[in-house]
Short mmCIF file of C-alpha atoms and ligand atoms in Angstrom, two decimals:
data_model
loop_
_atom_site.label_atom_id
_atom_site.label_comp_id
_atom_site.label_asym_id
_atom_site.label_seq_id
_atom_site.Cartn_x
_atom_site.Cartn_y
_atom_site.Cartn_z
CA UNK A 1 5.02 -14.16 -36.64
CA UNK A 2 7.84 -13.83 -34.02
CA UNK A 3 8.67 -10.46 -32.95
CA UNK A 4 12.37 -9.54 -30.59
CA UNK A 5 11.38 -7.67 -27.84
CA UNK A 6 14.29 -6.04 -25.67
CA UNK A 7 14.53 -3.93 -22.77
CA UNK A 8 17.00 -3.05 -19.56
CA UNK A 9 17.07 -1.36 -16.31
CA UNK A 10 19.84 0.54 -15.34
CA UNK A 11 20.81 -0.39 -11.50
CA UNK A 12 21.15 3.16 -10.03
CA UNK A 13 18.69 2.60 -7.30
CA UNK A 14 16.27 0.39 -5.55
CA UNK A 15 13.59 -0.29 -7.63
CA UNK A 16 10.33 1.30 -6.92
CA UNK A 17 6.45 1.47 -8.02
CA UNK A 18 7.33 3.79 -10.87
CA UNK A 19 9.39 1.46 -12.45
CA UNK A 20 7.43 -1.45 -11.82
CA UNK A 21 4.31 0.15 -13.55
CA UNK A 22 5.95 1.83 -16.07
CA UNK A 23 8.57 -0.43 -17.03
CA UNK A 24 8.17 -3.78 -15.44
CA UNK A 25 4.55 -4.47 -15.59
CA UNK A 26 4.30 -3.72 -19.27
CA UNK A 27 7.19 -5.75 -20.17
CA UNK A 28 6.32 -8.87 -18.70
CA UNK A 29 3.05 -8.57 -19.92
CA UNK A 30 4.62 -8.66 -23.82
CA UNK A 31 6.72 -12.01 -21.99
CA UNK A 32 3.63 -13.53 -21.98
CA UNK A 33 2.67 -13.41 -25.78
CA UNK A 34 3.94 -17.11 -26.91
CA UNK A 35 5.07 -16.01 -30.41
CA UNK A 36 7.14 -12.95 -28.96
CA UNK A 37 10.62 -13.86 -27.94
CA UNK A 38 12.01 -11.41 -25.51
CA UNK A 39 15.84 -10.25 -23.92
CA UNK A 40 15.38 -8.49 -20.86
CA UNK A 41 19.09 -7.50 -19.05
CA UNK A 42 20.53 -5.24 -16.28
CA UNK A 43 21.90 -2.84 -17.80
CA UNK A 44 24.74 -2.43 -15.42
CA UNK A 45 27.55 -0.57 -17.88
CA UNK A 46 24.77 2.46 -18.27
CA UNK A 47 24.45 2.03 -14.31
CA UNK A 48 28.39 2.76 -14.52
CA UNK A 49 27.91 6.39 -15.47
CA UNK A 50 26.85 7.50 -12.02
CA UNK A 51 27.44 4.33 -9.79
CA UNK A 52 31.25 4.73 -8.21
CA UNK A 53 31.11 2.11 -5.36
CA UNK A 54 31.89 -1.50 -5.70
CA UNK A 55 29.28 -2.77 -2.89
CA UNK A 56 26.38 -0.30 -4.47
CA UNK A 57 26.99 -1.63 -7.41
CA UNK A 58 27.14 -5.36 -6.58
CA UNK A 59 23.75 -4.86 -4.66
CA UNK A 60 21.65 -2.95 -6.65
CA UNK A 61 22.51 -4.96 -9.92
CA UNK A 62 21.35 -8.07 -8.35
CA UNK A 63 18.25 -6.18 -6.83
CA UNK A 64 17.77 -5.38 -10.46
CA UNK A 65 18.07 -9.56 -11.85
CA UNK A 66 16.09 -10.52 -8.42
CA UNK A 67 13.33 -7.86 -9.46
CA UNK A 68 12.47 -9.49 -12.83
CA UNK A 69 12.48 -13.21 -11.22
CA UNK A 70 10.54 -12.11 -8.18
CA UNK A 71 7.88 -11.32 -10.11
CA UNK A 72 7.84 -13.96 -12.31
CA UNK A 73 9.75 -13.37 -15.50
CA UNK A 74 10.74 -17.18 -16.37
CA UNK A 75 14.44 -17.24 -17.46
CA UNK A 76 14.00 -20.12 -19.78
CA UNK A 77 11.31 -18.58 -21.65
CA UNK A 78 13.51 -15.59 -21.59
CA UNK A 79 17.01 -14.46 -22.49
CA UNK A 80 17.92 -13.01 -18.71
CA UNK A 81 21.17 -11.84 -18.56
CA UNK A 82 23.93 -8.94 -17.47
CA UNK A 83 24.83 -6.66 -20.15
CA UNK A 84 28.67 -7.01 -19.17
CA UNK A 85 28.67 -10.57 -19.70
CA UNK A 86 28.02 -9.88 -23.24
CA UNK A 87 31.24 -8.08 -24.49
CA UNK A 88 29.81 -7.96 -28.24
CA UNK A 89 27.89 -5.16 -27.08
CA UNK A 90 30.54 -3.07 -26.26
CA UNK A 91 32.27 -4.23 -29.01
CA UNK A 92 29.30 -3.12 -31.82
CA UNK A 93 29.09 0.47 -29.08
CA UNK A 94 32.47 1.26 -30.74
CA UNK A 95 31.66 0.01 -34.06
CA UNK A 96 28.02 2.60 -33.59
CA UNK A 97 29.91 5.83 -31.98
CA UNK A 98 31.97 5.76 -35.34
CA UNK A 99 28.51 6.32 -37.25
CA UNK A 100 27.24 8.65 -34.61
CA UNK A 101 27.02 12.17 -35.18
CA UNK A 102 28.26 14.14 -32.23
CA UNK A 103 25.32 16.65 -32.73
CA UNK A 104 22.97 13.72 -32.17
CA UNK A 105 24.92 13.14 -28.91
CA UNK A 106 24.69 17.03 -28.09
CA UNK A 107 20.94 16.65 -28.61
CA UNK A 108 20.09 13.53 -26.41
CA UNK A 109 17.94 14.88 -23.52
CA UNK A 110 19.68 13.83 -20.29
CA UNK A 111 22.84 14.78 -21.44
CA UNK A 112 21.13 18.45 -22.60
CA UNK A 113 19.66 18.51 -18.99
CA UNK A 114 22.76 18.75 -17.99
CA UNK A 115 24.33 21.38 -19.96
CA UNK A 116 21.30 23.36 -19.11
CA UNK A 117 21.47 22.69 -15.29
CA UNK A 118 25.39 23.63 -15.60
CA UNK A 119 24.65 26.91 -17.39
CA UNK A 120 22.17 28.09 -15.10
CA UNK A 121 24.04 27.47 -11.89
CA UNK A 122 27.14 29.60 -13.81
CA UNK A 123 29.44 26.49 -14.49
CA UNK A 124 31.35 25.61 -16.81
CA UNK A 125 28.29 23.46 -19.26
CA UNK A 126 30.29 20.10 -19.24
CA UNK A 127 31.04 19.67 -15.06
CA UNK A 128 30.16 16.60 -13.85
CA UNK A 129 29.59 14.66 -17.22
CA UNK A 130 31.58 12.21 -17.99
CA UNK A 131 32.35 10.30 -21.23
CA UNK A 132 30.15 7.54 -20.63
CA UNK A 133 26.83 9.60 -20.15
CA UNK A 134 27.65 11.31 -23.01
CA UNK A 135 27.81 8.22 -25.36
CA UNK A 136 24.83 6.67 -22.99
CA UNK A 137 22.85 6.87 -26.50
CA UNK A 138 25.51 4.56 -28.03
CA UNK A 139 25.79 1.85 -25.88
CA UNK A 140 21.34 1.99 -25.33
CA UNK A 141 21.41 1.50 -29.61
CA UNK A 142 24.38 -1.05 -29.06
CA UNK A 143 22.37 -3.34 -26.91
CA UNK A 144 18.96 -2.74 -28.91
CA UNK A 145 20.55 -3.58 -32.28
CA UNK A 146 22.61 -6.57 -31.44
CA UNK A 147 19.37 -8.40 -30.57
CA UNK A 148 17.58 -7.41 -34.00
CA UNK A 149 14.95 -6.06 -31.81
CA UNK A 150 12.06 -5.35 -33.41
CA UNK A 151 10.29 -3.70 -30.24
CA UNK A 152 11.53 -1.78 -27.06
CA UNK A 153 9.10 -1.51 -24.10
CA UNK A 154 10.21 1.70 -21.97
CA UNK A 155 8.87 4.95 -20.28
CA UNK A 156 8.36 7.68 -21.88
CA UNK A 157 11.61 9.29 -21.02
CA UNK A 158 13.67 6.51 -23.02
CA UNK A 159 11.58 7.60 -26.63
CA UNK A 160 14.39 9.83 -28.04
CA UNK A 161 16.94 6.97 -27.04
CA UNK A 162 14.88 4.28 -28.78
CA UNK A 163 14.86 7.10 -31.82
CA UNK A 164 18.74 7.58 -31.81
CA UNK A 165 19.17 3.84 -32.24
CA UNK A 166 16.71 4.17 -35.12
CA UNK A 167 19.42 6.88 -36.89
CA UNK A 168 22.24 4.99 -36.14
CA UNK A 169 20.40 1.72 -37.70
CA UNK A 170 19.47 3.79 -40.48
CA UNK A 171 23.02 5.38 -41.30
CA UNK A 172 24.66 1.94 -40.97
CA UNK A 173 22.68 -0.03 -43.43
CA UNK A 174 22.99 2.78 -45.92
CA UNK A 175 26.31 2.14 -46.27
CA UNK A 176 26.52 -1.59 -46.22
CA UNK A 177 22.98 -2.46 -46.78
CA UNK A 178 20.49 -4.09 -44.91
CA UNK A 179 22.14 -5.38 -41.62
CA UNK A 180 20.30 -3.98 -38.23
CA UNK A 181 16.28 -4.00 -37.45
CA UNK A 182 14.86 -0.57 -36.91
CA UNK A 183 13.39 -1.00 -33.55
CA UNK A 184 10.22 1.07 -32.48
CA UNK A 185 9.41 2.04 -28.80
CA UNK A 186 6.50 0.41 -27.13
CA UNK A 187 4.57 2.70 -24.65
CA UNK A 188 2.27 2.31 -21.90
CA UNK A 189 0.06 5.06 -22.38
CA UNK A 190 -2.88 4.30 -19.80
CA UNK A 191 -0.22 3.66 -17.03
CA UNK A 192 1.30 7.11 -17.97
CA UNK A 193 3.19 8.28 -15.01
CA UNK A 194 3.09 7.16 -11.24
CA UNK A 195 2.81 9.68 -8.70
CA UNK A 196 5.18 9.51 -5.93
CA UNK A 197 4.19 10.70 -2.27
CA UNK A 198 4.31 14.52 -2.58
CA UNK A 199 2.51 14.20 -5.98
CA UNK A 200 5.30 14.86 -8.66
CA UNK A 201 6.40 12.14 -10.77
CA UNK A 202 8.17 9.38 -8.47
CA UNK A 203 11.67 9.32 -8.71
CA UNK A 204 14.81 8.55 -7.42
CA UNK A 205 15.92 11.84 -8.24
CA UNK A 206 13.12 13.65 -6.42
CA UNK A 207 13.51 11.73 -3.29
CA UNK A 208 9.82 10.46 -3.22
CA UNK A 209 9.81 6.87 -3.61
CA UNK A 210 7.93 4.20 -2.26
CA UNK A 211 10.67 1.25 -2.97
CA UNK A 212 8.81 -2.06 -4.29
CA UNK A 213 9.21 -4.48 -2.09
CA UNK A 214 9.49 -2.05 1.09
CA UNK A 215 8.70 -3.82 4.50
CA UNK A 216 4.65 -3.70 5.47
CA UNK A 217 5.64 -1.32 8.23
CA UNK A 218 7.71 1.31 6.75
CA UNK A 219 5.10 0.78 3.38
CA UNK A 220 2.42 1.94 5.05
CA UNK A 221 4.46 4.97 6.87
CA UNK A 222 5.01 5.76 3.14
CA UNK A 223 1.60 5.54 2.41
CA UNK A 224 0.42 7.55 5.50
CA UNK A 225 2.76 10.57 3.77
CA UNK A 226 0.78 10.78 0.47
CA UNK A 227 -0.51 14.76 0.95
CA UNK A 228 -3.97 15.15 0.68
CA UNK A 229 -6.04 17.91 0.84
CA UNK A 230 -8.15 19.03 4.10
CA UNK A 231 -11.51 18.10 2.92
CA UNK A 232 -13.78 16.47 5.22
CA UNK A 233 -14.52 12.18 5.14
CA UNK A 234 -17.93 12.66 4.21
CA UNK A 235 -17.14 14.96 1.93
CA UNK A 236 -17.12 13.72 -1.83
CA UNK A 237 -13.80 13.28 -3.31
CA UNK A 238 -12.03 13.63 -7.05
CA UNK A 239 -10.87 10.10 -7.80
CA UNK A 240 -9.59 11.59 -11.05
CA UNK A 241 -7.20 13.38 -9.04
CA UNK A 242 -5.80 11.76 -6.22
CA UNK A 243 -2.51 10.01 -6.12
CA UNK A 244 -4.52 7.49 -3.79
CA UNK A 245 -6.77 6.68 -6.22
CA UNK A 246 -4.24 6.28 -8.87
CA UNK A 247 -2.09 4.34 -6.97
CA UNK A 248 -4.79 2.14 -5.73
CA UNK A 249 -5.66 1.49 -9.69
CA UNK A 250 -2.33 -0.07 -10.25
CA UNK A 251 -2.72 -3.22 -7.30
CA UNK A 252 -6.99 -3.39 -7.15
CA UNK A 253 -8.57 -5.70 -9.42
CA UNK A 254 -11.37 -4.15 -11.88
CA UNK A 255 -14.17 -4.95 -9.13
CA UNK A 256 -12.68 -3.31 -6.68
CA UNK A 257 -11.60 -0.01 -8.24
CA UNK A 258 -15.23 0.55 -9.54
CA UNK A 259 -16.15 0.34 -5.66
CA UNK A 260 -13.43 2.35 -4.68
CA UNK A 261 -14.25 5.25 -7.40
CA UNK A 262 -17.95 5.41 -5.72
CA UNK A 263 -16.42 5.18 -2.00
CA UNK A 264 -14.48 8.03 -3.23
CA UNK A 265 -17.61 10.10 -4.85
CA UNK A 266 -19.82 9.39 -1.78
CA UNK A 267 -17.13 10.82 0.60
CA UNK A 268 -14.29 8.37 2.22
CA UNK A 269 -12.17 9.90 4.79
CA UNK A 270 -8.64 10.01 3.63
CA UNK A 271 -7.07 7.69 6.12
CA UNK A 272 -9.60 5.32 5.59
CA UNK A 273 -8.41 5.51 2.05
CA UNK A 274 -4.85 5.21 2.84
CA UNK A 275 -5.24 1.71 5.01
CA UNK A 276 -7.28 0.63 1.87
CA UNK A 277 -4.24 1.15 -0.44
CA UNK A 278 -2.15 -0.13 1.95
CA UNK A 279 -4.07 -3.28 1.48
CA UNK A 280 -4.31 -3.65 -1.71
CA UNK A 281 -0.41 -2.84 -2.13
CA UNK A 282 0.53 -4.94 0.39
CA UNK A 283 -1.02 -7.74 -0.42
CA UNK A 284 0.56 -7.80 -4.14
CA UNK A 285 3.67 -7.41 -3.01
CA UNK A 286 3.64 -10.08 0.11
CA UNK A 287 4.85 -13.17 -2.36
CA UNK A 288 7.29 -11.69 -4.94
CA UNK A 289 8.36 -9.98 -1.88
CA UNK A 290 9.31 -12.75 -0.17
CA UNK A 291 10.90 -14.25 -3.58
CA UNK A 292 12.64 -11.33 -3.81
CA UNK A 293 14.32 -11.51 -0.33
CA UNK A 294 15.54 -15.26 -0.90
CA UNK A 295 17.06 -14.57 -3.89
CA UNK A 296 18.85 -11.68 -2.69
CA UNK A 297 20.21 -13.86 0.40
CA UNK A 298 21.19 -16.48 -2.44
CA UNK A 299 23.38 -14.21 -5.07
CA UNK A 300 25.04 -17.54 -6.24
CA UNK A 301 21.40 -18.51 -7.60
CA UNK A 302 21.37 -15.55 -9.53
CA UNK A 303 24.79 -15.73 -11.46
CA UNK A 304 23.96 -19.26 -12.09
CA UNK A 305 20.45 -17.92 -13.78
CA UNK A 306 22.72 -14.77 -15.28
CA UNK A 307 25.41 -16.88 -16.35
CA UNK A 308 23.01 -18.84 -18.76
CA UNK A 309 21.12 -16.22 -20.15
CA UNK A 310 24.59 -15.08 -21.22
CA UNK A 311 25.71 -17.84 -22.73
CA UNK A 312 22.34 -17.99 -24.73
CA UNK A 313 22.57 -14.85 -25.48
CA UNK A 314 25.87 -15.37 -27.09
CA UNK A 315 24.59 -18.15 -29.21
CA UNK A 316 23.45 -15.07 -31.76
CA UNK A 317 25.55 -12.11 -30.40
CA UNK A 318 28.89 -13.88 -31.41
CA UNK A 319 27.59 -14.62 -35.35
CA UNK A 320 25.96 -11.45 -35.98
CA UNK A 321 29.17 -9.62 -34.81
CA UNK A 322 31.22 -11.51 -36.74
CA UNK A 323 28.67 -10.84 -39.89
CA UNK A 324 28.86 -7.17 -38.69
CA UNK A 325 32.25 -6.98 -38.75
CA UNK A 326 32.60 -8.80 -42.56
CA UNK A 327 31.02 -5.91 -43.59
CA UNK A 328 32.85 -3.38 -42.95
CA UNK A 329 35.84 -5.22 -43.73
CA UNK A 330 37.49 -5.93 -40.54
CA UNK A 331 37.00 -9.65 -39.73
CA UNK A 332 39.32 -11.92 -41.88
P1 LIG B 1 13.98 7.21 -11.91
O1 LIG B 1 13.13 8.34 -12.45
O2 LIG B 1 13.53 6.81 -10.55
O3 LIG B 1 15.47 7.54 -11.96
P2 LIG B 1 14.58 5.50 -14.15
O4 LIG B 1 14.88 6.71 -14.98
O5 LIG B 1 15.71 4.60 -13.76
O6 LIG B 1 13.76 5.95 -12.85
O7 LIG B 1 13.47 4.66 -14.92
C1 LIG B 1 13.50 3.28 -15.23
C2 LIG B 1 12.21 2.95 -15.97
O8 LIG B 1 11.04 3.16 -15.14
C3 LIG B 1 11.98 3.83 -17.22
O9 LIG B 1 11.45 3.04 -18.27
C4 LIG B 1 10.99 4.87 -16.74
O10 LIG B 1 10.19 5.40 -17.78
C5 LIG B 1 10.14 4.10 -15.73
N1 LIG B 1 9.62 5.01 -14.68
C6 LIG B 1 10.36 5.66 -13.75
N2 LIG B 1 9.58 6.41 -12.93
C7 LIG B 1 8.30 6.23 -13.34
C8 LIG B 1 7.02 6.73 -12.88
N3 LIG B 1 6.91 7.52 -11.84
N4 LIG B 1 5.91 6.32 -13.54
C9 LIG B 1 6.01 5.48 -14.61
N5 LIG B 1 7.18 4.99 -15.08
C10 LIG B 1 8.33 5.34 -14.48
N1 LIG B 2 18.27 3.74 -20.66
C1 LIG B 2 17.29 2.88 -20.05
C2 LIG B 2 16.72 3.57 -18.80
O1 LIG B 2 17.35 4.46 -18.26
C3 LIG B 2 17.90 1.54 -19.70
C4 LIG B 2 18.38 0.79 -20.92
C5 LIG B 2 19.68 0.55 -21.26
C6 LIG B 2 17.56 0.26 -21.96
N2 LIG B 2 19.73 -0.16 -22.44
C7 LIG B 2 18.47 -0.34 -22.90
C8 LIG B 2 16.19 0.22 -22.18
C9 LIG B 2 18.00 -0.94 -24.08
C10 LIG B 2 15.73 -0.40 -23.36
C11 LIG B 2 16.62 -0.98 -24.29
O2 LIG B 2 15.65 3.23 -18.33
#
């Protein structure tokens, strides 16, 4: 049976490991099931809530669209597009907040980060939030829901959104019966969460990123800042434990990371280690890297590819809005 599979990435920074193996990996791995049909989008209006500059924006929303084609989602398997080239979404967003409880909205994680980071430093709990990251909930279940998505591949952090579009769903079809899919999260569990250099979770926010498709020199410079401890080379080593080891999981083949693991028990000196993962890593990302360059030098190629997926996209955004809409009473 077919299944809708959505997701979107939010272009608020350069894309790095984290997001490929958390997000990116996963979801092109469900592109691959034939009887799965699948919408994946840059979801550039959420991006809007902290993005202020024209040229940042510009650039990292086609990094985003040359990120999925780089490494190999095929556009005409898939519906590829820009979430503002699909005003029914933000059309249905308005349609959603008025079936929204506020409290939900109080209760949605980044948006409580916030508050809580405001009340500790002493400010007043709303600085620095603005409309849009408060609805960010509305617009996610928006852009889920128009798609009758049955399943939403994300991190771990995007659950309660995914469970927020659920409620909405619910509430709606309640009232006029059956009309939106209630879509369930899909999570990678065994790729839980990337380590960045210093060991926390890598993130843009914590400064610690090794950017995808970084140049070979600067990746291994990265990779030469992964801490590690002071043990000895021929001293045996934790592969359980090292952000080496777990970084070098996500780019070895099977073969190799069983050697690795042993390397690793038997004692392997930690640079030695390092130019190994450099290897591996490097030699993933040599071709979509190079993909991903050309494409960025040839933005017209993009919106061409964007443009369509759009247009498709539209080909069941535009009826279900209207059918939507009939609903509740407003389309004549
Ligand atoms: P960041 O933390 O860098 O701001 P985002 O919040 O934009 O990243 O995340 C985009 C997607 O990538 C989400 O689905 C998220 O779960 C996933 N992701 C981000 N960082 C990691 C990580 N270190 N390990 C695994 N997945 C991650
Ligand atoms: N909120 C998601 C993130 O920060 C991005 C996103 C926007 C999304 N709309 C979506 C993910 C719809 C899945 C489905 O990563």
């Amino acid at each position: 049976m077919s299944k809708q599979v959505l997701t979107g990435i939010k272009p608020t920074g350069h894309i790095h490991l984290g997001n490929y193996v958390g997000a990116i990996k996963p979801a092109l791995r469900l592109a691959e099931i034939e009887s799965y049909n699948v919408a994946y989008f840059v979801a550039d209006y959420h991006g809007l809530t902290k993005i202020h500059n024209q040229a940042e924006m510009k650039e990292l929303s086609y990094g985003v669209a040359a990120t999925w084609l780089a490494l190999g989602l095929d556009p005409d398997r898939a519906v590829f597009y820009r979430q503002s080239d699909v005003p029914e979404i933000f059309e249905l967003s308005w349609i959603l907040a008025c079936f929204a409880p506020k409290g939900l909205m109080n209760r949605a994680h980044a948006y409580k980060s916030m508050v809580d980071d405001n009340q500790k430093g002493g400010r007043e709990i709303d600085n620095g939030v603005n409309m849009g990251m408060f609805t960010y909930p509305i617009l996610m279940a928006a852009d889920i829901l128009l798609f009758r998505t049955e399943l939403v591949p994300v991190g771990k952090d995007q659950i309660q959104h995914v469970e927020i579009a659920r409620d909405i769903a619910e509430t709606f079809n309640k009232i006029y019966r059956e009309t939106f899919v209630l879509p369930e999260y899909v999570i990678q569990e065994e790729t839980s969460v990337l380590p960045g250099f210093d060991g926390r979770k890598m993130s843009k926010s914590y400064n610690n990123t090794i950017p995808l498709f970084e140049e070979p020199k600067k990746l291994q410079k990265l990779i030469n800042k992964i801490k590690t401890d002071s043990s000895l080379p021929e001293e045996p080593k934790d592969p359980e434990t090292s952000v080496i080891f777990s970084l070098y999981q996500e780019f070895a083949t099977v073969d190799q990371v069983e050697k690795m693991k042993v390397r690793f028990k038997e004692g392997i000196g930690w640079g030695e280690a390092k130019k190994e993962l450099f290897q591996v890593m490097n030699s993933f990302i040599e071709k979509p890297r190079s993909k991903y360059e050309e494409l960025m030098a040839n933005p017209h190629v993009l919106d061409t590819i964007l443009n369509a997926g759009a247009k498709k996209a539209r080909e069941t955004t535009i009826p279900f809005l209207r059918e939507i809409k009939k609903k509740m009473g407003i389309y004549h």
